[in-house]
Short mmCIF file of C-alpha atoms and ligand atoms in Angstrom, two decimals:
data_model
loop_
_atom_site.label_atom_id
_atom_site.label_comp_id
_atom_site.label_asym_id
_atom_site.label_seq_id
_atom_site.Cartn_x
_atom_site.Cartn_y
_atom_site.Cartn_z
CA UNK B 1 104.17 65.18 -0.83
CA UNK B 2 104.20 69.37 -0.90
CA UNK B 3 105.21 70.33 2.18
CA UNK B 4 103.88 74.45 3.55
CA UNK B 5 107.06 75.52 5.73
CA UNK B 6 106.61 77.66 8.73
CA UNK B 7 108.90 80.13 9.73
CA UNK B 8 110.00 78.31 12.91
CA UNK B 9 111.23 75.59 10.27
CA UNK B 10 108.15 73.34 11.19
CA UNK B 11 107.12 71.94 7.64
CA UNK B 12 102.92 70.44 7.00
CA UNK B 13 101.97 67.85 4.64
CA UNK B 14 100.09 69.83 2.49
CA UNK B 15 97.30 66.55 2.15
CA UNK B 16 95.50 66.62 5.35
CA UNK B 17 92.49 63.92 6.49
CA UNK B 18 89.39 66.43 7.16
CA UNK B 19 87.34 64.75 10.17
CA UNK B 20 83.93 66.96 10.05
CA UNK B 21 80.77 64.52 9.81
CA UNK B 22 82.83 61.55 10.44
CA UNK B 23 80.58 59.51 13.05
CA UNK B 24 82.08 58.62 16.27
CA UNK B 25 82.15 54.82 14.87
CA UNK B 26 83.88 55.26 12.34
CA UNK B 27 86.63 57.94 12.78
CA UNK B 28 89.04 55.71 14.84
CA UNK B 29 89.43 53.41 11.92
CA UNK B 30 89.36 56.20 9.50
CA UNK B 31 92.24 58.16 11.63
CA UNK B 32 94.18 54.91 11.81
CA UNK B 33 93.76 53.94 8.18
CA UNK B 34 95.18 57.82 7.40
CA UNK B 35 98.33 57.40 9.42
CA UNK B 36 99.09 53.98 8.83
CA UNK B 37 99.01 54.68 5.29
CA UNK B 38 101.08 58.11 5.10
CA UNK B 39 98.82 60.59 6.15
CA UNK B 40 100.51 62.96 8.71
CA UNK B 41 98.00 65.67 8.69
CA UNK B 42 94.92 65.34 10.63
CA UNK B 43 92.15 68.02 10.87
CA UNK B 44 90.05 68.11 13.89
CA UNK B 45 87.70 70.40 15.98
CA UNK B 46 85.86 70.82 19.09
CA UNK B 47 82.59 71.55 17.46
CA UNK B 48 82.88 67.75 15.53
CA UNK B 49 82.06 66.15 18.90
CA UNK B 50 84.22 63.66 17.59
CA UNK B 51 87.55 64.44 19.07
CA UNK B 52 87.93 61.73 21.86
CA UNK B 53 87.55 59.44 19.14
CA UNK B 54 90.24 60.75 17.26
CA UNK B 55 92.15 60.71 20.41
CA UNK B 56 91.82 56.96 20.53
CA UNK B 57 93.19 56.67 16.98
CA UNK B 58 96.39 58.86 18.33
CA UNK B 59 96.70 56.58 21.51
CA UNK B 60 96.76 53.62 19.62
CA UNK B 61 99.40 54.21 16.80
CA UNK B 62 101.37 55.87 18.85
CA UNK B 63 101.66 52.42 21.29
CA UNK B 64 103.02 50.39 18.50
CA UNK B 65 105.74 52.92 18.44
CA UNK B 66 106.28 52.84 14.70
CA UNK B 67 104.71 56.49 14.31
CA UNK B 68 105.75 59.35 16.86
CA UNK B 69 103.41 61.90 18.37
CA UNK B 70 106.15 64.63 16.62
CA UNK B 71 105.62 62.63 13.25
CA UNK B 72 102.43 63.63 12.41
CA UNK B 73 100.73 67.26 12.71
CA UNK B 74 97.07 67.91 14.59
CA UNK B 75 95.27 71.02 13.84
CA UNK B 76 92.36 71.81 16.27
CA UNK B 77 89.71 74.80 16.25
CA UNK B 78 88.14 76.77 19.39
CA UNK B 79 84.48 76.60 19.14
CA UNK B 80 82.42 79.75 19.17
CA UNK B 81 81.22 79.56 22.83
CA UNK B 82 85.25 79.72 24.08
CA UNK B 83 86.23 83.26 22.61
CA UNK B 84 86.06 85.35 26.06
CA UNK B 85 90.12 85.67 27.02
CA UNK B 86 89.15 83.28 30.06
CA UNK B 87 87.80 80.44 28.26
CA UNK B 88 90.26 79.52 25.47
CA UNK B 89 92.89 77.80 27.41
CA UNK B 90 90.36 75.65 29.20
CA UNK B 91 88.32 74.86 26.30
CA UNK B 92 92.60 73.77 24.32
CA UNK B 93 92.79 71.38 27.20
CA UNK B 94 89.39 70.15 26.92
CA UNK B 95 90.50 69.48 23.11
CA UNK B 96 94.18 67.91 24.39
CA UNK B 97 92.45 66.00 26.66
CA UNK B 98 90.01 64.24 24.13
CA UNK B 99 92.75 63.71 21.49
CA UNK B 100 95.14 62.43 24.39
CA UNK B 101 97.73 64.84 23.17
CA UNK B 102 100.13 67.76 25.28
CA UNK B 103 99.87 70.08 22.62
CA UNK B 104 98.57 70.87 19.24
CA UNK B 105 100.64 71.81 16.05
CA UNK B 106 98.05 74.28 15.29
CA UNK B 107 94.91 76.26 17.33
CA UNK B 108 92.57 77.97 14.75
CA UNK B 109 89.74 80.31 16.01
CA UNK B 110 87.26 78.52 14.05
CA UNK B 111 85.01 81.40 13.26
CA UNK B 112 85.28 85.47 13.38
CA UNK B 113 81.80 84.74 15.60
CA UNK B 114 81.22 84.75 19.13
CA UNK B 115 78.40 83.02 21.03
CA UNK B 116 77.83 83.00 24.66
CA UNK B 117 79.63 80.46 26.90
CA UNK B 118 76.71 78.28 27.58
CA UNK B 119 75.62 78.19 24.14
CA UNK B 120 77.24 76.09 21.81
CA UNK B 121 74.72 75.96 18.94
CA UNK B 122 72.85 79.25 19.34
CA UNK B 123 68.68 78.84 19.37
CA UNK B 124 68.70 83.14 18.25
CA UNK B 125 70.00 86.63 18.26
CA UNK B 126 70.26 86.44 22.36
CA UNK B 127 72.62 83.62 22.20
CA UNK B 128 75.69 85.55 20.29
CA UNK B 129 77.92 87.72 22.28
CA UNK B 130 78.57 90.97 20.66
CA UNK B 131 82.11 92.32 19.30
CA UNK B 132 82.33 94.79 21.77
CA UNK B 133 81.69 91.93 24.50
CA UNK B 134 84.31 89.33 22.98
CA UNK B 135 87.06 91.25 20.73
CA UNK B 136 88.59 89.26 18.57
CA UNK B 137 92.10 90.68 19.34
CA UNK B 138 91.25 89.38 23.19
CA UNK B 139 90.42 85.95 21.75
CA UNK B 140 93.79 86.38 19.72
CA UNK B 141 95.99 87.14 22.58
CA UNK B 142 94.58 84.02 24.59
CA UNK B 143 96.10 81.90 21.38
CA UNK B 144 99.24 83.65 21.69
CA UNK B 145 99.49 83.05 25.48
CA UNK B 146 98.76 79.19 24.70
CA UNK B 147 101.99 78.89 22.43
CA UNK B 148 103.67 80.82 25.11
CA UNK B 149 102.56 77.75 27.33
CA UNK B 150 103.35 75.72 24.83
CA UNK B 151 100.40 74.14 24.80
CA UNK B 152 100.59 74.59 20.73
CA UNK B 153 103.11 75.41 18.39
CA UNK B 154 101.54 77.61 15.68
CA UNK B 155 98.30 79.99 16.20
CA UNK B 156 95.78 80.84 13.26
CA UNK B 157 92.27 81.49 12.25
CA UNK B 158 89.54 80.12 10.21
CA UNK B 159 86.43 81.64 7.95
CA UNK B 160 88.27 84.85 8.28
CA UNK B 161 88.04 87.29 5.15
CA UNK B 162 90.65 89.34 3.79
CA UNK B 163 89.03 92.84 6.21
CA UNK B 164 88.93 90.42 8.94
CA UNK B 165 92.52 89.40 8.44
CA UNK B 166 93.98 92.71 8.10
CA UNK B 167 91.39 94.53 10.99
CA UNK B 168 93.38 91.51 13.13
CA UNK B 169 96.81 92.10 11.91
CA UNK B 170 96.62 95.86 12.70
CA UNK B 171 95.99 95.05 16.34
CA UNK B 172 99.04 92.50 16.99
CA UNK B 173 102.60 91.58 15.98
CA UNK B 174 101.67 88.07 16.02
CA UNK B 175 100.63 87.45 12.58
CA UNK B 176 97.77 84.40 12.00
CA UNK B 177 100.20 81.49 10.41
CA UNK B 178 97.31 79.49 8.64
CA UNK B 179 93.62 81.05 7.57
CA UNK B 180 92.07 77.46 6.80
CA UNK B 181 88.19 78.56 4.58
CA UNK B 182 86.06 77.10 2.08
CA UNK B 183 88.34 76.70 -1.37
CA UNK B 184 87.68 74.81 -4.84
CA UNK B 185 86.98 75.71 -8.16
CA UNK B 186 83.64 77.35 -7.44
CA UNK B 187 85.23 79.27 -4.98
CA UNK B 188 88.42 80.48 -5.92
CA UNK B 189 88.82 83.47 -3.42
CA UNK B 190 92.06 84.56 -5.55
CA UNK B 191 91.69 88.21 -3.70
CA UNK B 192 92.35 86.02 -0.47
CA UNK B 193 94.93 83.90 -1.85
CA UNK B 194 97.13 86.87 -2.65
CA UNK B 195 96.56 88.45 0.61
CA UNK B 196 97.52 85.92 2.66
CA UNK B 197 100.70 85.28 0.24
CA UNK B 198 101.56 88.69 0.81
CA UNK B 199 101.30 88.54 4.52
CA UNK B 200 103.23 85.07 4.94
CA UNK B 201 100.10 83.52 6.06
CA UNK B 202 99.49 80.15 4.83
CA UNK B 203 95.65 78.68 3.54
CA UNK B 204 93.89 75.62 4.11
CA UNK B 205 91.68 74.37 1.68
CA UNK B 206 88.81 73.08 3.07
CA UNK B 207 85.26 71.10 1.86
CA UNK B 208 87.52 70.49 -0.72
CA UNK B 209 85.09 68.33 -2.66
CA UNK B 210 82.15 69.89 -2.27
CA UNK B 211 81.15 68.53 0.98
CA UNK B 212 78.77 66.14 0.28
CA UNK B 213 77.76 64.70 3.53
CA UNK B 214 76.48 67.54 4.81
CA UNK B 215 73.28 67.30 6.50
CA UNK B 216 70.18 67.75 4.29
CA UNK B 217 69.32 71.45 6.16
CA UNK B 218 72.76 72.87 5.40
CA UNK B 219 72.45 71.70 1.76
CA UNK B 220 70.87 74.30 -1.00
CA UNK B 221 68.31 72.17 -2.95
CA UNK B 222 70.03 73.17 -6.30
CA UNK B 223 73.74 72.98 -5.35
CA UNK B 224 76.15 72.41 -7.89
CA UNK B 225 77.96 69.27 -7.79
CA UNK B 226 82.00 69.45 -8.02
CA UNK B 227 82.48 66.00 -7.85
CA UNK B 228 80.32 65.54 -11.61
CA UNK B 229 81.34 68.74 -12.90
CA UNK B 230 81.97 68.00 -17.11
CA UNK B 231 85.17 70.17 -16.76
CA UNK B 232 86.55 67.84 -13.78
CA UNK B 233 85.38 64.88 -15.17
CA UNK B 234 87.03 65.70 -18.38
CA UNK B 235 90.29 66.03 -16.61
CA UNK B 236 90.13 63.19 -14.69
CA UNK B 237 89.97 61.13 -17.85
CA UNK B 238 92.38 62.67 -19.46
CA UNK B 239 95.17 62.27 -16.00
CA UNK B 240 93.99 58.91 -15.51
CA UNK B 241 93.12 60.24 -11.82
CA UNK B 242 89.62 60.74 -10.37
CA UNK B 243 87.42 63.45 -9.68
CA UNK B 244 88.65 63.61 -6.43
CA UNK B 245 91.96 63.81 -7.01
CA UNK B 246 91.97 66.15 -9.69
CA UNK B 247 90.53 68.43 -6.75
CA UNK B 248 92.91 67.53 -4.35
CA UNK B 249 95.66 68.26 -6.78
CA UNK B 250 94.36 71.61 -7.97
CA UNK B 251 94.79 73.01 -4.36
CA UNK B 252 97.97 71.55 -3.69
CA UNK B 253 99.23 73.55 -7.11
CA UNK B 254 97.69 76.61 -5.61
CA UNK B 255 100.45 75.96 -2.65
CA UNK B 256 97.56 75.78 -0.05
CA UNK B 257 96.42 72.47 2.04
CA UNK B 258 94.03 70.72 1.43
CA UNK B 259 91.79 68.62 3.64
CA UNK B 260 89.59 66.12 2.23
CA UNK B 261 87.13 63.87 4.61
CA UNK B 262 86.65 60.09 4.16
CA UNK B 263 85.62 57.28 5.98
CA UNK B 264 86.43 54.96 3.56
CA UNK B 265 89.47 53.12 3.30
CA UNK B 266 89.76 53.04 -0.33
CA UNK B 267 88.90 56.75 -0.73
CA UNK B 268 91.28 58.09 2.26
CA UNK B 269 94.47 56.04 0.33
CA UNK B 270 92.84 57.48 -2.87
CA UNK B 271 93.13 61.04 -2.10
CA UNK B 272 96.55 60.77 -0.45
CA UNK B 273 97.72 59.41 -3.83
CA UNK B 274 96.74 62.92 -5.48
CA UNK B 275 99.78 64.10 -5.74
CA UNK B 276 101.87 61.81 -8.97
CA UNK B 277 100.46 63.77 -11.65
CA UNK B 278 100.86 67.67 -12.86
CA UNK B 279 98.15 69.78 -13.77
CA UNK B 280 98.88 71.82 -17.16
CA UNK B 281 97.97 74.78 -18.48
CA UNK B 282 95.03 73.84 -20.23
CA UNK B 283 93.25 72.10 -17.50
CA UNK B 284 94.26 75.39 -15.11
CA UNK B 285 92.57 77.86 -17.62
CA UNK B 286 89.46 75.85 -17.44
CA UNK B 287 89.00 75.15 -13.87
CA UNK B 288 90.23 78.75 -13.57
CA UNK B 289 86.48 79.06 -15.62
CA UNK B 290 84.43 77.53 -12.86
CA UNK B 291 85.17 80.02 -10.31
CA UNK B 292 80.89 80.86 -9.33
CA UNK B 293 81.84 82.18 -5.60
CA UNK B 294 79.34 79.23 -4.26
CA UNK B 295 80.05 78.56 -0.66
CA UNK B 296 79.13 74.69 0.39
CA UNK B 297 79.49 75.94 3.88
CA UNK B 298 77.76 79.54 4.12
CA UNK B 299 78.98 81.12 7.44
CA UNK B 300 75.63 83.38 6.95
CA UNK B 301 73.75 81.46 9.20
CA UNK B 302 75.08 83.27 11.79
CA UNK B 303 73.96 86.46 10.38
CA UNK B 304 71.00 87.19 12.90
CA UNK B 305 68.76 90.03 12.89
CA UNK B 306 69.24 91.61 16.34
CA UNK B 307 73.31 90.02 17.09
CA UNK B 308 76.02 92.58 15.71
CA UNK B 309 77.05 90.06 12.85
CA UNK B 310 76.44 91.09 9.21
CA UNK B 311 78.80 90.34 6.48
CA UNK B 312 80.71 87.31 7.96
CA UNK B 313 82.16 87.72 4.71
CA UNK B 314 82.80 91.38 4.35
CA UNK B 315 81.63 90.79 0.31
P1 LIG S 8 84.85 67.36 1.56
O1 LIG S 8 84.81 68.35 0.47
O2 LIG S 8 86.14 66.83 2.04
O3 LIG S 8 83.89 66.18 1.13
C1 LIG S 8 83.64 65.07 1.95
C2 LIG S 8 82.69 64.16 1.21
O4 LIG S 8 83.32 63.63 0.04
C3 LIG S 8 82.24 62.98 2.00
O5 LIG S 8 80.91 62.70 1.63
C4 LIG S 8 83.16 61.85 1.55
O6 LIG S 8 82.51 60.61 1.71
C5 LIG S 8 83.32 62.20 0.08
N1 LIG S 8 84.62 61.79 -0.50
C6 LIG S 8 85.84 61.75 0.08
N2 LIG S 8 86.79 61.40 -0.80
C7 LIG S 8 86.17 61.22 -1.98
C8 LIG S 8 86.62 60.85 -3.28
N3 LIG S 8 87.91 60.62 -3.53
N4 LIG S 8 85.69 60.73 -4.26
C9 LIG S 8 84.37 60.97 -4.01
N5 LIG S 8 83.89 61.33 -2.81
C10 LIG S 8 84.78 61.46 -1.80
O7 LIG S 8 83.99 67.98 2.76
P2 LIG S 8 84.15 68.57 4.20
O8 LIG S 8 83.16 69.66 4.30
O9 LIG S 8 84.12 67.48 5.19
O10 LIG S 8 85.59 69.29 4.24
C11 LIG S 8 86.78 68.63 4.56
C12 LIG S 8 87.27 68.98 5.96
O11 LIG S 8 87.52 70.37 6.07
C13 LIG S 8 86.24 68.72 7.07
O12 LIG S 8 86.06 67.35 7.33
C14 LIG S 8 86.85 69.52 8.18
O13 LIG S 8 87.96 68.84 8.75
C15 LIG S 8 87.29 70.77 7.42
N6 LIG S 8 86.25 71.83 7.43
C16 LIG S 8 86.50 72.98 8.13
C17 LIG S 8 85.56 73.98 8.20
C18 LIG S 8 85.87 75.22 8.95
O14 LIG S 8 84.93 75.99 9.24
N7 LIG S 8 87.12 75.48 9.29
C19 LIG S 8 84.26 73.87 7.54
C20 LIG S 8 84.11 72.67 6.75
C21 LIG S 8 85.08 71.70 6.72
P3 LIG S 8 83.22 59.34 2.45
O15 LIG S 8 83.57 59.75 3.84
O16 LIG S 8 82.16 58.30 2.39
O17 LIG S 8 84.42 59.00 1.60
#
């Protein structure tokens, strides 16, 4: 397995188990099946309203004693409603408390967005909370105070765009360790990739797939499909591997996670297993071709008329 090393010496299995849209019935077993089959990377969030089953997952693998709490790593995000100084460490131990944990490997500010505390999915414009009335540097500083308390051991962000990144890193020594946003063949972000390598700041990778289970309202009726792309298909065949893994593998040669979400037992040992076979140059040159800037997951909605967000993306 790759391994991304941190400058502390802390090291993350690059293959992570994504945990967005997994129902509440089914994640426990899916969290289980992960770790009791080699996964040590586990990708969570507030917003998932999923986390206490996670937590469950945690509590019981760790009783049997045969995997640690320091074996494995658990990334959570702060949801948009938390980003005012005074509600980020409350709304971390809301998240440690749900995943039965003391602390988190890594805290990601989920989204360069703020809404208001009492909102969690905003109805309109009056909802959001502007920039002036929830800096992100603020926000930032409340993530750096929670390593302090050791409540986690690395800080980062998420959705954030190379302007956002470097508007951020002007304002603090603390550098984000980990920018985890949309990546795949039809969205490259390159630009962003060499950033972040510049700045020692690691990527995740995630809807790594294409995101399929998204509900039917987030979905564009005309979306492309990664999953039956010709070119990946192609591939696949020729690797022996499947769609899925090709994927997998392409962003874990691109020395970022990668995050893929299952349910399945077959699929979650299927994509851990992504990792025996080496992409050449042939097959990199023509998924380098797909690259069509689609976003699966378009941040946009929260682009408002009337709240002071407009170019989440700064493209
Ligand atoms: P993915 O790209 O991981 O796709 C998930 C879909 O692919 C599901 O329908 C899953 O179905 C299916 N699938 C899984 N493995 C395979 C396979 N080998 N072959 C075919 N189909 C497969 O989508 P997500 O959007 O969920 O992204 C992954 C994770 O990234 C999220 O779960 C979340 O943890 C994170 N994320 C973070 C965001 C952020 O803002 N920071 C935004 C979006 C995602 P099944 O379960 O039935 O196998």
């Amino acid at each position: 397995m790759k391994k991304l090393k941190f400058k502390n010496g802390d090291q993350l299995d690059a293959i992570g188990l994504g945990t967005w849209k997994s129902k509440k019935g089914k994640v426990t077993d899916a969290v289980k099946i992960a770790l009791n089959n080699g996964y040590k990377h586990i990708d969570c969030a507030a917003t998932y309203g999923n986390e206490a089953e996670v937590g469950a997952a945690f509590a019981e693998v760790f009783k049997n004693g045969k995997i640690k709490r320091e074996d494995i790593w658990v990334t959570s995000k702060l949801w948009n409603n938390a980003h005012l100084k005074d509600d980020v460490i409350p709304a971390l131990k809301e998240t440690l408390k749900d995943l039965k944990l003391d602390y988190l490997d890594l805290y990601l500010i989920h989204w360069p967005v703020a809404f208001k505390p009492d909102a969690k999915n905003p109805k309109g414009a009056d909802d959001f909370l502007s920039l002036e009335e929830a800096p992100i540097i603020e926000t930032w500083e409340a993530l750096i105070e929670a390593k302090k308390q050791g409540l986690v051991r690395h800080i980062g962000v998420s959705n954030f765009s190379k302007e956002k990144l470097k508007d951020l890193i002007s304002k603090t020594d603390e550098i984000p360790e980990m920018n985890q946003v949309e990546l795949h063949p039809y969205l490259q972000q390159n630009e962003l990739l060499e950033f972040c390598s510049k700045h020692g700041i690691h990527l995740t990778a995630y809807s790594p797939l294409g995101s399929g289970d998204r509900p039917d309202g987030m979905k564009a009726d005309d979306e492309p499909s990664l999953l039956e792309n010709p070119v990946i298909k192609k591939i696949a065949k020729k690797h022996g591997a499947s769609e899925g893994q090709i994927l997998i593998n392409w962003s874990m040669q691109r020395g970022t996670a990668v995050i893929p979400k299952s349910t399945n037992e077959g699929r979650i040992k299927e994509n851990l297993m992504s990792a025996g076979f080496q992409l050449d140059e042939d097959d990199l040159r023509e998924i380098a071709g797909l690259d069509k800037h689609f976003r699966y997951v378009n941040g946009k909605f929260f682009e408002l008329e009337g709240n002071s967000y407009s170019n989440i993306y700064d493209e």
